[in-house]
Amino acid sequence: MREDVPVQSALLIDATGVVGHHLLLELLKTKNFNRVGEYGRQVTPAADIPTEFASKLQQKVIDPTRLREAGLNEGNWDVVFITLMHVDFCAKRFY
């Protein structure tokens, strides 16, 4: 880990696709993130998460069309990644 990069938290919305799953694993592996949230219609099965990173992961099943009600702001996330197929649809509801 680079010394000049602060440790942060990351929220990943909808990580069950190919891109999202790859990003989730990379976020869990890096020491730059000490907390990773995976929120989406489905979450990655526990068997697919390396046990050494499981303590960093917070998972929550949400309805991506109702993001205001999903409690995303409760986590105080530093970085947010959206890997939905229709990002513009999701982003409009996030803000």
Rosetta silent file (secondary structure, phi, psi, omega in degrees, C-alpha in Angstrom):
SEQUENCE: MREDVPVQSALLIDATGVVGHHLLLELLKTKNFNRVGEYGRQVTPAADIPTEFASKLQQKVIDPTRLREAGLNEGNWDVVFITLMHVDFCAKRFY
SCORE:     score description
SCORE:     0.000 S_00000001
   1 L     0.000  135.944  177.136    0.000    0.000    0.000 S_00000001
   2 L   -73.135  139.979 -178.731    1.277    3.457   -0.844 S_00000001
   3 L   -68.001  -29.578 -176.094    1.780    5.684    2.186 S_00000001
   4 L   -84.781    1.025  179.372    0.241    8.736    0.493 S_00000001
   5 L  -104.446  117.564 -179.341   -3.080    6.971   -0.181 S_00000001
   6 L   -71.182  150.686  175.612   -5.515    7.109    2.751 S_00000001
   7 L   -74.654  132.721 -174.971   -7.434    3.994    3.740 S_00000001
   8 E  -132.225  176.588  172.571  -11.030    4.388    2.640 S_00000001
   9 E  -110.300  149.602 -179.089  -14.363    2.620    2.414 S_00000001
  10 E  -131.489  137.198  173.911  -15.953    1.586   -0.887 S_00000001
  11 E  -110.810  129.242  178.417  -19.544    0.840   -1.818 S_00000001
  12 E  -117.855  119.790 -179.307  -20.156   -1.340   -4.855 S_00000001
  13 E   -99.139  120.985  176.065  -23.682   -1.436   -6.242 S_00000001
  14 L    67.543   74.778 -175.469  -24.672   -4.605   -8.106 S_00000001
  15 L   -99.233   14.768 -174.851  -21.509   -6.725   -8.097 S_00000001
  16 L   -86.699   -9.750  175.546  -22.963   -9.987   -9.393 S_00000001
  17 L   -81.876  179.968 -177.194  -22.032   -9.450  -13.050 S_00000001
  18 H   -61.461  -50.130 -178.493  -18.626  -10.150  -14.556 S_00000001
  19 H   -66.012  -47.165 -178.665  -17.286   -6.600  -14.115 S_00000001
  20 H   -62.006  -41.663 -179.859  -18.807   -6.114  -10.671 S_00000001
  21 H   -64.855  -42.826  177.898  -17.539   -9.439   -9.350 S_00000001
  22 H   -62.211  -45.018  179.662  -14.009   -8.722  -10.571 S_00000001
  23 H   -63.246  -41.869  178.659  -14.097   -5.237   -9.034 S_00000001
  24 H   -57.120  -48.018 -179.687  -15.419   -6.624   -5.740 S_00000001
  25 H   -63.459  -38.794  178.732  -12.530   -9.071   -5.449 S_00000001
  26 H   -66.710  -40.757  178.273   -9.989   -6.356   -6.280 S_00000001
  27 H   -63.982  -38.564  179.318  -11.470   -3.994   -3.671 S_00000001
  28 H   -69.000  -34.837 -177.755  -11.340   -6.737   -1.055 S_00000001
  29 H   -72.978  -35.335 -174.230   -7.716   -7.600   -1.876 S_00000001
  30 L   -73.531  147.028  176.966   -6.321   -4.068   -1.706 S_00000001
  31 L   -85.769   -2.874  178.431   -5.205   -2.564    1.569 S_00000001
  32 L   -74.390  -15.266  178.404   -6.422    0.851    0.382 S_00000001
  33 E  -123.565  123.261  179.314   -9.954   -0.094    1.448 S_00000001
  34 E   -97.802   -8.084  178.880  -10.669   -1.307    4.963 S_00000001
  35 E  -147.713  129.855 -179.100  -14.426   -1.659    4.425 S_00000001
  36 E  -128.593  126.678  176.514  -16.260   -2.747    1.272 S_00000001
  37 E  -104.942  134.868  174.266  -20.027   -2.722    0.846 S_00000001
  38 E  -119.432  108.399 -179.652  -21.763   -4.852   -1.764 S_00000001
  39 E  -119.265  137.321  178.248  -25.370   -3.780   -2.255 S_00000001
  40 E   177.184 -178.111  178.401  -27.643   -5.041   -5.004 S_00000001
  41 L   -59.094  -34.344  175.252  -30.562   -7.163   -6.121 S_00000001
  42 L  -135.888  159.831  174.689  -28.415  -10.148   -5.214 S_00000001
  43 L  -121.327  161.012 -179.122  -25.151  -10.425   -3.338 S_00000001
  44 L   -65.692  131.619  178.370  -22.154  -12.653   -3.955 S_00000001
  45 L   -59.468  144.610 -178.737  -22.494  -16.034   -2.220 S_00000001
  46 H   -55.949  -32.556 -179.605  -20.261  -16.427    0.836 S_00000001
  47 H   -65.602  -21.266 -179.703  -18.540  -19.403   -0.814 S_00000001
  48 H   -92.259   -0.880  179.656  -17.238  -17.075   -3.552 S_00000001
  49 L  -103.335  121.761  176.855  -15.613  -14.645   -1.090 S_00000001
  50 L   -55.910  131.485 -173.899  -12.091  -15.546    0.062 S_00000001
  51 H   -58.859  -30.744 -178.772  -12.315  -16.101    3.833 S_00000001
  52 H   -68.947  -13.531 -179.785   -9.380  -13.798    4.567 S_00000001
  53 H  -111.395   -3.219 -174.498  -11.388  -10.842    3.204 S_00000001
  54 H   -59.960  -32.346 -178.174  -14.839  -11.694    4.561 S_00000001
  55 H   -69.849  -20.984  178.308  -14.479   -9.397    7.587 S_00000001
  56 H   -80.581  -16.851 -168.187  -14.066   -6.356    5.280 S_00000001
  57 E   -96.798  131.046  171.332  -17.306   -7.074    3.412 S_00000001
  58 E  -117.600  124.275 -178.109  -20.772   -5.745    4.231 S_00000001
  59 E  -116.677  144.483  178.639  -23.563   -7.101    2.037 S_00000001
  60 E  -150.996  130.266  175.864  -27.129   -5.886    1.699 S_00000001
  61 E   -84.224  125.736 -178.867  -29.904   -6.859   -0.697 S_00000001
  62 L  -135.341  167.398  172.142  -31.591   -3.743   -2.075 S_00000001
  63 L   -97.996  108.968 -176.549  -33.893   -2.679   -4.890 S_00000001
  64 H   -62.413  -15.225  177.336  -31.695   -0.609   -7.232 S_00000001
  65 H   -84.648   -5.797 -179.173  -34.758    1.249   -8.505 S_00000001
  66 H  -129.456   54.977 -174.265  -35.393    2.551   -4.968 S_00000001
  67 H   -65.756  -32.221  179.049  -31.950    3.735   -3.916 S_00000001
  68 H   -60.600  -34.788 -178.385  -33.195    6.586   -1.738 S_00000001
  69 H   -86.758   -5.146 -174.096  -34.932    4.041    0.493 S_00000001
  70 H   -80.574  -10.350  179.481  -31.971    1.623    0.527 S_00000001
  71 L    74.760   29.100 -177.892  -30.036    3.461    3.248 S_00000001
  72 H   -63.894  -33.047 -177.604  -26.892    3.914    1.175 S_00000001
  73 H   -74.911  -12.034  179.990  -25.937    7.128    2.947 S_00000001
  74 H   -68.501  -22.991 -177.594  -25.908    5.373    6.344 S_00000001
  75 H   -84.511   -9.281 -177.408  -22.547    3.787    5.558 S_00000001
  76 L    48.676   58.185 -176.620  -20.683    7.063    4.986 S_00000001
  77 L   -77.408  138.478  177.278  -18.869    5.597    1.977 S_00000001
  78 L   -79.355  -37.885 -176.243  -15.774    7.351    0.650 S_00000001
  79 E  -133.619  139.154  178.725  -16.004    5.881   -2.865 S_00000001
  80 E  -124.335  130.018  175.438  -19.020    4.510   -4.755 S_00000001
  81 E  -116.491  133.414  178.070  -18.856    2.170   -7.767 S_00000001
  82 E  -118.948  118.468 -178.686  -21.976    1.372   -9.794 S_00000001
  83 L  -116.504   29.472  174.362  -21.766   -1.652  -12.082 S_00000001
  84 L   -70.169  154.847  177.908  -25.385   -1.847  -13.153 S_00000001
  85 L   -64.008  -36.805 -179.276  -26.086   -2.407  -16.811 S_00000001
  86 L  -112.471   80.360 -174.914  -28.014    0.864  -16.953 S_00000001
  87 H   -62.097  -41.106 -178.355  -25.848    3.214  -14.884 S_00000001
  88 H   -61.542  -35.317  178.245  -27.729    6.370  -15.843 S_00000001
  89 H   -62.871  -44.000 -178.668  -30.955    4.808  -14.561 S_00000001
  90 H   -72.258  -45.207 -175.570  -29.343    4.067  -11.203 S_00000001
  91 H   -61.746  -36.212  179.090  -27.420    7.332  -10.840 S_00000001
  92 H   -62.428  -29.968 -178.326  -30.544    9.439  -11.287 S_00000001
  93 H   -89.905  -16.856  179.978  -32.060    7.719   -8.278 S_00000001
  94 H   -70.950  -40.437 -176.574  -28.918    7.916   -6.139 S_00000001
  95 L  -100.638    0.000    0.000  -28.985   11.695   -5.985 S_00000001
